[in-house]
Coordinates of C-alpha atoms in Angstrom, one line a residue:
M1 CA 68.3 51.8 30.8
F2 CA 65.3 51.3 33.2
W3 CA 63.5 54.2 34.8
K4 CA 62.4 53.7 38.4
F5 CA 58.9 54.8 39.3
D6 CA 57.5 55.0 42.8
L7 CA 53.9 53.9 42.4
Q8 CA 53.2 54.2 46.1
T9 CA 53.7 58.0 46.3
T10 CA 51.9 59.7 49.1
S11 CA 49.6 62.6 48.2
H12 CA 51.0 66.0 49.2
I13 CA 47.7 66.6 51.0
D14 CA 48.6 63.7 53.3
Q15 CA 51.9 65.4 54.0
L16 CA 50.1 68.6 54.8
L17 CA 47.7 66.9 57.1
D18 CA 50.7 65.5 59.1
R19 CA 51.2 69.0 60.3
D20 CA 49.2 70.2 63.4
D21 CA 49.0 73.8 62.1
V22 CA 47.8 73.1 58.6
T23 CA 45.0 75.5 57.5
L24 CA 42.0 75.0 55.2
R25 CA 43.4 77.6 52.8
E26 CA 46.6 75.7 52.4
L27 CA 44.7 72.5 51.5
M28 CA 42.5 74.4 49.1
E29 CA 45.7 75.6 47.3
E30 CA 46.4 72.0 46.3
D31 CA 45.3 71.1 42.8
D32 CA 44.1 67.6 43.8
V33 CA 42.1 68.6 46.9
L34 CA 38.7 68.0 45.2
Q35 CA 39.9 64.7 43.6
E36 CA 41.1 63.5 47.1
C37 CA 37.8 64.6 48.6
K38 CA 35.7 62.6 46.0
A39 CA 38.1 59.7 46.4
Q40 CA 37.0 59.6 50.1
N41 CA 40.5 60.4 51.6
R42 CA 39.4 59.8 55.2
R43 CA 42.0 62.1 56.8
L44 CA 41.0 64.9 54.5
L45 CA 37.2 64.4 55.1
L46 CA 37.7 64.4 58.9
F47 CA 39.6 67.6 58.6
L48 CA 37.0 69.3 56.3
S49 CA 34.1 68.2 58.5
Q50 CA 35.4 70.0 61.6
D51 CA 33.2 72.9 62.7
H52 CA 35.6 75.7 61.9
C53 CA 36.3 74.3 58.4
M54 CA 32.6 73.9 57.5
Q55 CA 31.9 77.4 58.8
E56 CA 34.8 78.8 56.7
L57 CA 33.6 76.9 53.6
V58 CA 30.0 78.2 54.0
T59 CA 31.3 81.8 54.6
L60 CA 33.4 81.6 51.4
I61 CA 30.3 80.8 49.2
T62 CA 28.1 83.4 50.8
T63 CA 30.4 86.4 51.3
E64 CA 31.6 88.8 48.7
P65 CA 35.4 88.4 48.3
P66 CA 37.6 91.5 49.0
A67 CA 37.5 93.9 46.0
D68 CA 41.2 94.5 46.2
L69 CA 42.1 91.0 45.1
E70 CA 43.2 90.3 41.6
E71 CA 40.0 89.6 39.5
K72 CA 41.0 86.1 38.3
S73 CA 41.7 84.9 41.8
R74 CA 38.8 86.7 43.6
F75 CA 36.4 83.7 43.3
K76 CA 39.0 80.9 43.3
F77 CA 38.4 79.9 46.9
P78 CA 34.6 80.4 46.8
N79 CA 34.5 78.1 43.7
I80 CA 36.6 75.4 45.4
A81 CA 34.5 75.7 48.6
C82 CA 31.3 75.1 46.6
E83 CA 32.8 72.1 44.8
L84 CA 33.9 70.6 48.2
L85 CA 30.5 71.2 49.8
T86 CA 28.7 69.6 46.8
S87 CA 31.1 66.8 46.2
D88 CA 28.3 64.4 47.3
V89 CA 30.4 62.9 50.2
S90 CA 28.1 61.6 53.0
I91 CA 30.2 63.0 55.9
I92 CA 30.0 66.5 54.4
N93 CA 26.3 66.2 53.5
D94 CA 25.5 64.9 57.0
K95 CA 27.4 67.8 58.6
L96 CA 25.9 70.5 56.5
G97 CA 22.4 69.2 56.4
G98 CA 22.3 68.1 60.1
E99 CA 23.6 71.3 61.8
E100 CA 21.1 74.1 61.9
S101 CA 23.8 76.7 62.6
L102 CA 25.4 75.9 59.2
L103 CA 22.0 76.0 57.5
E104 CA 21.3 79.4 59.2
M105 CA 24.6 80.7 57.8
L106 CA 23.6 79.6 54.3
Y107 CA 20.1 81.0 54.7
H108 CA 21.5 84.4 55.7
F109 CA 22.7 84.8 52.1
L110 CA 19.1 85.3 51.0
E111 CA 18.5 88.0 53.5
Q112 CA 20.9 90.4 51.7
D113 CA 19.6 93.4 49.7
P114 CA 19.4 92.8 46.0
P115 CA 21.1 92.4 43.6
L116 CA 23.0 89.3 44.7
N117 CA 26.4 88.6 43.2
P118 CA 25.3 86.1 40.4
L119 CA 28.4 83.9 40.9
L120 CA 27.8 83.6 44.7
A121 CA 24.1 83.0 44.0
S122 CA 25.0 80.1 41.8
F123 CA 27.2 78.6 44.5
F124 CA 24.5 79.0 47.1
S125 CA 21.8 77.5 44.8
K126 CA 24.0 74.5 43.9
T127 CA 24.8 73.8 47.6
I128 CA 21.2 74.1 48.8
G129 CA 20.1 72.1 45.7
N130 CA 22.5 69.3 46.6
L131 CA 21.1 69.2 50.1
I132 CA 17.5 69.1 48.9
A133 CA 18.4 66.0 46.9
R134 CA 20.6 64.3 49.6
K135 CA 19.3 65.5 53.0
T136 CA 15.7 66.1 51.9
E137 CA 13.7 65.9 55.1
Q138 CA 16.2 68.0 57.2
V139 CA 16.4 70.8 54.7
I140 CA 12.7 70.9 53.9
T141 CA 11.8 71.0 57.6
F142 CA 14.3 73.9 58.0
L143 CA 13.0 75.9 55.0
K144 CA 9.3 75.4 56.0
K145 CA 10.0 77.0 59.4
K146 CA 11.2 80.1 57.6
E147 CA 8.1 82.1 56.9
G148 CA 9.7 84.5 54.4
F149 CA 11.6 81.9 52.4
I150 CA 9.6 82.1 49.1
G151 CA 9.3 85.8 49.4
L152 CA 13.1 86.1 49.6
V153 CA 13.7 83.8 46.7
L154 CA 11.3 85.8 44.6
K155 CA 12.9 89.0 45.7
H156 CA 16.1 87.8 44.1
I157 CA 14.4 86.1 41.1
D158 CA 16.4 88.4 38.7
A159 CA 19.3 86.0 39.5
S160 CA 18.7 82.8 37.4
A161 CA 20.2 80.7 40.3
M162 CA 17.0 81.4 42.3
M163 CA 14.9 80.1 39.5
D164 CA 17.0 76.9 39.6
L165 CA 16.5 76.6 43.4
L166 CA 12.7 76.7 43.0
L167 CA 12.8 74.0 40.3
R168 CA 15.0 71.8 42.5
L169 CA 12.3 72.0 45.2
I170 CA 9.7 70.9 42.7
S171 CA 11.7 68.2 40.9
C172 CA 14.3 66.7 43.2
V173 CA 12.3 65.8 46.3
E174 CA 11.8 62.0 46.9
P175 CA 9.9 59.9 47.9
A176 CA 6.5 60.8 46.3
P177 CA 4.6 61.6 49.6
L178 CA 7.3 64.1 50.7
R179 CA 7.2 65.6 47.2
Q180 CA 3.5 66.1 47.4
E181 CA 3.9 67.7 50.8
V182 CA 6.4 70.2 49.4
L183 CA 4.1 71.0 46.4
L184 CA 1.2 71.6 48.9
W185 CA 3.5 73.9 50.9
L186 CA 4.6 75.9 47.8
N187 CA 0.9 76.1 46.8
E188 CA 0.0 77.5 50.2
E189 CA 2.7 80.0 49.8
R190 CA 0.9 81.1 46.5
L191 CA 4.1 80.5 44.4
V192 CA 2.2 80.4 41.1
Q193 CA 0.2 83.6 41.8
R194 CA 3.3 85.4 43.0
L195 CA 5.3 84.5 39.9
T196 CA 2.4 85.5 37.7
E197 CA 2.3 88.9 39.4
L198 CA 5.9 89.5 38.4
I199 CA 4.9 89.3 34.7
H200 CA 3.6 92.9 34.6
T201 CA 4.4 95.9 32.6
G202 CA 5.8 97.8 35.6
K203 CA 8.3 95.1 36.6
D204 CA 12.0 94.7 35.7
E205 CA 12.5 92.8 32.4
E206 CA 15.0 90.3 33.9
R207 CA 12.6 89.5 36.8
Q208 CA 9.7 89.1 34.3
S209 CA 11.8 86.8 32.0
N210 CA 12.9 84.5 34.9
A211 CA 9.4 84.4 36.4
S212 CA 8.0 83.4 33.0
Q213 CA 10.7 80.7 32.5
T214 CA 10.0 79.3 36.0
L215 CA 6.3 79.0 35.3
C216 CA 7.0 77.3 32.0
D217 CA 9.3 74.8 33.6
I218 CA 6.8 74.1 36.4
I219 CA 4.2 73.3 33.8
R220 CA 6.5 70.9 31.9
L221 CA 8.0 69.2 35.0
S222 CA 4.5 68.8 36.5
R223 CA 3.1 67.3 33.3
D224 CA 6.0 64.9 32.9
Q225 CA 5.6 63.8 36.5
A226 CA 1.9 63.3 36.0
N227 CA 2.6 61.1 33.0
Q228 CA 4.9 58.9 35.1
M229 CA 2.9 58.7 38.3
Q230 CA 0.5 56.0 39.3
E231 CA -3.3 56.5 39.1
N232 CA -3.8 56.7 42.8
M233 CA -1.3 59.6 43.2
E234 CA -2.7 63.0 44.1
A235 CA -2.8 65.7 41.4
D236 CA -0.1 68.3 41.3
P237 CA -1.6 71.4 43.0
L238 CA 0.7 73.9 41.2
L239 CA -0.3 72.6 37.8
A240 CA -4.0 72.7 38.8
V241 CA -3.6 76.4 39.7
L242 CA -1.7 77.2 36.6
E243 CA -4.3 75.6 34.3
S244 CA -7.2 77.2 36.1
Q245 CA -9.2 79.9 34.3
E246 CA -8.7 82.3 37.2
S247 CA -4.9 82.0 37.0
V248 CA -4.7 82.3 33.2
A249 CA -7.1 85.3 33.3
G250 CA -4.9 87.0 35.9
L251 CA -1.8 86.5 33.7
L252 CA -3.6 88.0 30.7
K253 CA -4.8 91.0 32.9
N254 CA -1.2 91.7 33.9
M255 CA 0.0 91.5 30.3
F256 CA -2.5 94.1 29.0
E257 CA -3.0 96.3 32.0
G258 CA -1.5 99.8 31.9
E259 CA 1.0 100.8 29.3
R260 CA 1.8 97.8 27.1
S261 CA 5.4 96.6 27.0
E262 CA 7.0 94.0 24.7
A263 CA 8.6 92.2 27.7
S264 CA 5.3 91.5 29.5
I265 CA 3.6 90.4 26.3
V266 CA 6.4 88.1 25.2
N267 CA 6.9 86.6 28.6
G268 CA 3.2 86.1 29.3
T269 CA 2.6 84.6 25.9
Q270 CA 5.4 82.1 26.5
V271 CA 3.5 80.8 29.5
L272 CA 0.3 80.5 27.5
L273 CA 2.2 78.6 24.7
T274 CA 3.5 76.2 27.3
L275 CA 0.0 75.6 28.6
L276 CA -1.1 74.9 25.1
E277 CA 1.8 72.8 23.9
T278 CA 1.7 69.0 23.2
R279 CA 4.3 66.7 24.6
R280 CA 5.5 64.2 22.1
S281 CA 8.6 62.1 22.2
G282 CA 11.1 61.3 19.6
L283 CA 11.6 62.0 15.9
E284 CA 8.4 60.2 14.9
G285 CA 6.3 62.5 17.1
L286 CA 7.7 65.6 15.4
M287 CA 7.0 64.2 11.9
D288 CA 3.4 63.5 13.0
L289 CA 3.1 66.9 14.4
Y290 CA 4.1 68.5 11.1
S291 CA 2.6 66.2 8.5
Q292 CA -0.4 64.4 9.8
G293 CA -2.9 66.9 10.8
Y294 CA -1.6 67.9 14.2
E295 CA -3.4 65.3 16.3
R296 CA -2.8 66.2 20.0
S297 CA -1.4 63.8 22.6
Y298 CA -3.9 65.2 25.1
T299 CA -6.8 67.6 25.2
V300 CA -6.0 71.2 26.2
N301 CA -7.8 72.1 29.4
S302 CA -10.9 74.1 28.4
S303 CA -10.4 76.6 31.3
I304 CA -7.2 77.8 29.5
L305 CA -9.1 78.5 26.3
N306 CA -12.0 80.1 28.1
A307 CA -9.6 82.6 29.7
I308 CA -7.8 83.3 26.5
E309 CA -10.8 83.9 24.3
P310 CA -12.0 87.3 25.6
H311 CA -8.4 88.6 25.1
L312 CA -8.1 87.6 21.4
K313 CA -9.1 91.1 20.5
D314 CA -6.2 92.4 22.5
F315 CA -3.8 90.2 20.7
Q316 CA -5.4 91.3 17.4
Q317 CA -4.7 94.9 18.4
L318 CA -1.1 94.0 18.9
L319 CA -0.8 92.9 15.3
L320 CA -2.3 96.2 14.2
D321 CA -0.5 98.5 16.7
P322 CA 2.6 96.8 18.3
P323 CA 4.8 98.4 21.0
K324 CA 7.0 101.0 19.2
K325 CA 10.4 99.8 18.0
S326 CA 13.2 101.9 16.4
A327 CA 14.4 101.2 12.8
I328 CA 17.0 98.5 12.4
L329 CA 19.7 97.9 9.8
T330 CA 19.4 94.5 8.1
T331 CA 21.4 92.8 5.4
V332 CA 18.7 93.8 2.9
G333 CA 18.5 97.4 4.0
V334 CA 16.9 99.5 6.8
L335 CA 13.7 98.2 8.3
E336 CA 11.8 101.2 9.4
Q337 CA 9.1 99.3 11.4
P338 CA 10.5 95.9 12.5
L339 CA 8.0 93.1 13.1
G340 CA 9.0 92.8 16.7
N341 CA 9.0 89.9 19.2
A342 CA 5.5 90.8 20.4
R343 CA 3.9 90.3 17.0
L344 CA 5.9 87.1 16.4
H345 CA 4.6 85.7 19.7
V346 CA 1.1 86.6 18.8
A347 CA 1.5 84.6 15.6
R348 CA 2.9 81.7 17.6
L349 CA -0.1 81.9 19.9
V350 CA -2.6 81.9 17.0
A351 CA -0.9 78.9 15.5
A352 CA -1.1 77.0 18.8
L353 CA -4.8 78.0 19.3
L354 CA -5.8 76.9 15.8
Q355 CA -4.2 73.5 16.5
T356 CA -6.7 73.0 19.4
S357 CA -9.6 73.2 16.9
A358 CA -11.7 74.8 19.7
P359 CA -15.0 76.0 18.1
S360 CA -15.3 79.2 20.0
I361 CA -11.7 80.2 19.5
C362 CA -11.9 79.4 15.7
Q363 CA -15.1 81.4 15.5
E364 CA -13.6 84.4 17.2
L365 CA -10.5 84.3 15.0
C366 CA -12.9 84.2 12.0
N367 CA -14.8 87.2 13.4
L368 CA -11.6 89.2 14.0
A369 CA -10.1 88.2 10.6
T370 CA -6.9 87.4 12.4
M371 CA -5.6 85.2 9.6
D372 CA -6.1 88.0 7.1
L373 CA -3.8 90.2 9.2
L374 CA -1.2 87.5 9.6
L375 CA -1.1 87.0 5.8
D376 CA -0.7 90.8 5.4
L377 CA 2.4 90.5 7.7
F378 CA 3.6 87.4 5.8
F379 CA 3.8 89.3 2.6
K380 CA 5.0 92.6 4.1
Y381 CA 7.9 91.1 6.0
T382 CA 9.4 89.0 3.2
W383 CA 12.6 88.2 5.1
N384 CA 11.3 87.1 8.5
N385 CA 11.3 83.3 8.2
F386 CA 10.2 83.0 11.9
L387 CA 6.9 84.6 11.0
H388 CA 6.6 82.8 7.7
F389 CA 6.8 79.4 9.5
Q390 CA 4.1 80.4 12.1
V391 CA 1.7 81.5 9.3
E392 CA 2.4 78.3 7.4
L393 CA 1.5 76.3 10.6
C394 CA -1.7 78.4 10.8
V395 CA -2.7 77.5 7.2
A396 CA -1.8 73.8 7.8
S397 CA -4.0 73.7 11.0
I398 CA -6.9 75.0 9.0
L399 CA -6.5 72.7 6.0
N400 CA -5.3 69.5 7.7
H401 CA -8.2 69.4 10.2
P402 CA -9.0 65.8 11.3
S403 CA -12.3 64.6 9.8
S404 CA -15.4 65.1 11.9
E405 CA -19.1 64.2 11.6
E406 CA -20.9 66.4 9.1
H407 CA -23.4 67.8 11.7
D408 CA -20.8 68.2 14.4
P409 CA -20.7 72.0 15.5
Q410 CA -16.9 71.8 15.5
A411 CA -16.9 70.7 11.8
S412 CA -19.3 73.5 11.0
I413 CA -17.1 76.2 12.6
H414 CA -14.0 74.7 10.9
N415 CA -15.7 74.8 7.5
S416 CA -16.3 78.5 8.2
L417 CA -12.6 78.9 8.9
V418 CA -11.7 77.2 5.6
A419 CA -14.2 79.4 3.7
H420 CA -12.7 82.5 5.5
L421 CA -9.2 81.5 4.4
F422 CA -10.2 81.4 0.7
Q423 CA -12.8 84.1 0.6
K424 CA -12.0 86.9 3.1
C425 CA -8.2 86.2 3.1
R426 CA -8.1 85.6 -0.7
L427 CA -5.4 82.9 -0.2
V428 CA -5.3 81.8 -3.8
Q429 CA -5.1 85.3 -5.2
R430 CA -2.4 86.3 -2.8
I431 CA -0.3 83.3 -3.7
L432 CA -0.6 84.1 -7.4
D433 CA 0.1 87.8 -7.0
A434 CA 3.1 87.2 -4.8
W435 CA 4.5 84.7 -7.2
E436 CA 4.1 86.9 -10.2
E437 CA 5.6 89.8 -8.4
N438 CA 8.6 87.7 -7.4
D439 CA 9.1 86.5 -11.0
K440 CA 9.1 90.1 -12.1
I441 CA 11.7 91.1 -9.5
Q442 CA 13.9 88.2 -10.5
S443 CA 13.5 88.9 -14.2
E444 CA 14.8 92.4 -13.6
G445 CA 17.9 91.1 -11.8
G446 CA 16.6 91.3 -8.3
T447 CA 16.8 88.8 -5.4
R448 CA 14.3 86.1 -4.9
R449 CA 12.1 86.9 -1.9
G450 CA 12.8 85.2 1.4
N451 CA 9.2 83.9 1.8
M452 CA 9.0 82.0 -1.5
G453 CA 10.0 78.6 0.1
H454 CA 7.2 78.9 2.6
L455 CA 4.8 80.1 -0.1
T456 CA 5.7 77.0 -2.2
R457 CA 4.8 74.8 0.7
I458 CA 1.5 76.6 1.4
A459 CA 0.6 76.3 -2.3
N460 CA 1.4 72.6 -2.2
M461 CA -0.8 72.2 0.9
V462 CA -3.7 73.7 -1.0
V463 CA -3.2 71.4 -4.0
Q464 CA -2.8 68.3 -1.7
N465 CA -6.0 69.1 0.1
L466 CA -7.8 69.5 -3.2
E467 CA -6.9 65.9 -4.0
K468 CA -7.7 64.4 -0.7
G469 CA -8.6 65.2 2.9
S470 CA -11.6 66.1 5.1
V471 CA -12.1 69.5 3.4
Q472 CA -11.4 68.3 -0.2
A473 CA -15.0 68.9 -1.4
Q474 CA -15.2 72.3 0.2
I475 CA -11.9 73.6 -1.2
S476 CA -12.9 72.3 -4.6
E477 CA -16.2 74.4 -4.4
L478 CA -14.3 77.4 -3.2
I479 CA -11.9 77.2 -6.1
K480 CA -14.8 77.0 -8.5
E481 CA -16.2 80.2 -7.0
L482 CA -13.1 82.1 -7.9
P483 CA -13.5 84.6 -10.9
E484 CA -12.8 82.8 -14.2
D485 CA -9.6 84.6 -14.9
C486 CA -8.2 83.8 -11.4
R487 CA -9.3 80.2 -11.7
G488 CA -7.4 79.9 -15.0
R489 CA -4.3 81.5 -13.5
W490 CA -4.5 79.1 -10.6
E491 CA -4.8 76.0 -12.9
S492 CA -1.9 77.2 -15.1
F493 CA 0.2 77.9 -12.0
V494 CA -0.4 74.4 -10.5
D495 CA 0.2 72.6 -13.8
E496 CA 3.2 74.5 -14.9
T497 CA 4.9 76.9 -12.4
L498 CA 4.4 74.9 -9.2
R499 CA 5.1 71.5 -10.9
E500 CA 8.4 72.9 -12.3
T501 CA 9.3 74.4 -8.9
N502 CA 8.8 71.1 -7.2
R503 CA 10.7 69.2 -9.9
R504 CA 13.6 71.6 -9.6
N505 CA 13.7 71.5 -5.8
T506 CA 13.5 67.7 -5.9
V507 CA 16.3 67.4 -8.5
E508 CA 18.5 69.7 -6.5
L509 CA 17.9 67.6 -3.4
V510 CA 18.6 64.3 -5.1
S511 CA 21.7 65.4 -6.9
T512 CA 23.2 66.6 -3.7
H513 CA 23.1 63.0 -2.4
N514 CA 23.7 61.3 -5.8
M515 CA 20.4 59.4 -5.5
H516 CA 18.9 60.1 -8.9
S517 CA 18.5 57.3 -11.4
S518 CA 16.7 57.0 -14.7
S519 CA 14.2 54.6 -13.3
E520 CA 12.9 57.3 -11.0
D521 CA 12.2 59.8 -13.8
D522 CA 8.5 59.1 -13.8
D523 CA 8.2 59.7 -10.0
M524 CA 10.1 62.9 -10.3
E525 CA 7.5 64.3 -12.7
S526 CA 5.0 64.2 -10.0
P527 CA 4.3 67.7 -8.6
F528 CA 4.4 66.3 -5.0
P529 CA 7.4 64.0 -4.5
N530 CA 6.1 62.6 -1.2
D531 CA 9.3 61.1 0.4
L532 CA 11.6 63.9 -0.6
S533 CA 9.3 66.8 0.1
L534 CA 8.5 65.3 3.5
Q535 CA 12.3 64.9 4.1
Q536 CA 12.8 68.6 3.1
T537 CA 9.9 69.7 5.2
F538 CA 11.2 68.0 8.3
S539 CA 14.7 69.3 7.6
D540 CA 13.3 72.8 7.6
Y541 CA 11.2 72.1 10.6
Q542 CA 14.3 70.9 12.5
I543 CA 16.2 74.1 11.7
Q544 CA 13.4 76.4 12.9
Q545 CA 12.0 74.4 15.9
M546 CA 15.2 73.6 17.8
T547 CA 14.0 74.7 21.1
A548 CA 14.6 73.5 24.7
N549 CA 11.7 71.2 24.9
F550 CA 12.7 69.8 21.5
V551 CA 16.0 68.6 22.9
D552 CA 14.2 67.3 26.0
Q553 CA 12.0 65.1 23.9
F554 CA 14.9 63.0 22.8
G555 CA 15.3 61.7 26.3
F556 CA 19.1 61.4 26.6
N557 CA 20.3 59.5 29.6
D558 CA 23.5 60.3 31.5
E559 CA 24.5 56.7 30.8
E560 CA 24.9 57.5 27.1
F561 CA 27.6 60.0 27.8
S562 CA 29.6 57.8 30.2
E563 CA 32.7 55.8 29.2
H564 CA 31.7 53.3 26.5
E565 CA 33.9 50.6 28.0
E566 CA 31.8 50.7 31.2
N567 CA 28.4 50.8 29.4
I568 CA 27.2 47.8 27.5
N569 CA 24.4 49.9 25.9
A570 CA 26.6 52.8 24.7
T571 CA 25.1 55.0 22.1
F572 CA 27.6 54.3 19.4
D573 CA 29.3 51.0 18.7
R574 CA 33.0 51.2 18.7
I575 CA 33.5 49.2 15.6
A576 CA 36.9 50.9 14.9
E577 CA 38.3 49.3 18.1
I578 CA 37.7 45.7 17.1
N579 CA 41.0 44.0 16.6
F580 CA 41.4 41.1 14.2
N581 CA 44.5 38.9 14.5
L582 CA 45.2 37.0 11.3
D583 CA 48.4 35.2 10.4
A584 CA 48.9 35.9 6.8
D585 CA 50.2 32.6 5.7
D586 CA 49.1 31.0 2.4
N587 CA 46.8 28.5 4.1
S588 CA 44.9 31.1 6.0
V589 CA 44.5 33.4 3.0
T590 CA 43.2 30.5 0.9
A591 CA 40.8 29.6 3.7
F592 CA 39.6 33.3 4.0
E593 CA 39.0 33.5 0.2
A594 CA 37.0 30.2 0.2
C595 CA 34.9 31.5 3.1
C596 CA 34.2 34.7 1.2
K597 CA 33.1 32.8 -1.9
E598 CA 30.7 30.8 0.3
R599 CA 29.2 33.9 1.8
I600 CA 29.1 36.3 -1.2
Q601 CA 26.9 35.1 -4.1
Q602 CA 26.2 36.7 -7.4
F603 CA 23.0 38.8 -7.5
D604 CA 21.9 37.3 -10.8
D605 CA 21.6 33.8 -9.3
A606 CA 17.9 33.4 -10.1
D607 CA 17.8 29.7 -9.2
E608 CA 18.8 30.2 -5.6
E609 CA 15.7 30.4 -3.4
E610 CA 17.6 31.0 -0.2
D611 CA 17.9 34.6 1.0
I612 CA 21.5 35.6 0.2
W613 CA 21.7 38.0 3.2
E614 CA 20.4 35.5 5.7
E615 CA 22.8 35.2 8.6
K616 CA 22.3 32.3 11.0
E617 CA 25.5 32.2 13.0
I618 CA 26.2 35.8 13.9
N619 CA 23.5 37.8 15.8
Y620 CA 23.7 41.6 15.9
A621 CA 20.6 42.1 17.9
T622 CA 22.4 43.4 20.9
Q623 CA 24.3 45.9 18.9
A624 CA 21.1 47.0 17.1
K625 CA 19.4 47.6 20.4
S626 CA 22.3 49.7 21.6
R627 CA 22.0 51.9 18.5
T628 CA 18.3 52.5 18.9
R629 CA 17.1 55.4 20.9

């Protein structure tokens, strides 16, 4: 039996368009209306681009649907309308971006009293964002004529869609001269200053959070753009303001003015951390960041550090007296006084500041004994691994300092910081006491403390820097200055306890992957198995540092997620799809075995000089490239 298929079927939409009285709503009821629109169905596009249809589509995405509609269908038509308006079809873009009456209808959405409906706000933002990218000059000219535009956007900044709209203006405008014109306009509108003013103890937390995130994204976008642009391009005015001492000082004043709130401290500190962060790309950069002394990819603007320095005492006070938080129930019992997000962010800020190696900052942290306080918290909050990681970074920044000239003031201040760590902070004694206390708890049947992994790595750091590094001689002298009984405990701890801990950790790692062999026994006896400990270090680093910018640094391209058949440089080779056709007759099998014998040689063929893996006929270079990021 043969089935008959009509492959020339006419779309039901075409049938509807044959009627003179067809309505927009009827077409939007059809499941394939968006597909037909994107497929450039000319009759449909001509219908949609009529004045009354365009006005109805804009009205749908800017007007609250009737409350008496069933909830699941209330936003059905607004959603379809948004998809049609942003389908990136030139006739619709031209109509929407070219007619001021339609742009006025869109703009009227911003003139409503807050709060905006978040779903409608996202439809509005997506539609305007598409026009900014496709009809740039027309839309920018329209918006610049509206004096209160930035004020209205900031009035509704509690809706994350408004944050997205601002970032579209900063990142999606081409060509470069027009982009610079937009940045100058936004700077004249005091965008950075107005966002900074929103990070204040008296402001709504949602508004503070979105203002902070917008500032962070502006910093990253501007720096990325600066890295890509040519030398003769003008500097980004928004970034210049953000990095100015006046702007950073204003942000800090808002954070600490009046009654302190955790929201303003956390959100303000996130902006400071973004100003201080390095921008490295790829896996190798992250390994360098963790294991090779934290060399920076650029120098932090001194104006940022100059503005932060006078407020270090305020951050110190937060460690001593944080905003009050109620007790919380954890898996290990009730925590009467939680560490809190404010203190965690202070720890992150101190770690970032230490990585700058700025002499005045290091000196002030020494004077305030900030590291001593952080170590107190490290041992008090034994289950807060977020804090433990930041304290470990602080210790690493102090010990892994890049070598400097002996008479360099920076080296002198840094030496003071190292001495402070061992003398005032009593790092060695604290490691020993905490270890012995944990052993006692475990011997009595208790649970191993949650900070022991980080403590192991800190102890290893001390030992590694005793063996080599720019502060090797100084640490050696500081160890010698310890009381005799403490020095003996330390030597015993390093030779026995720490060595055994490293050996056990290494064996557990290796056995997991079935990598251990008797020939490696000698290496495993080493207290610092470099490759494996580094592997574990980076594994831990990945788990705790998976942030937004971390993902950004891998630089995925949209191409990599498109259909593999259409992309010669697809991310993964589809080896499974290669088909081999082999007629299994005796001759072909014999030929195949003969070929294998030619290609595969015994490993113990000592007389053979030729590389047994050498391949001259088949070249996998193209495939190798496609697998490399």
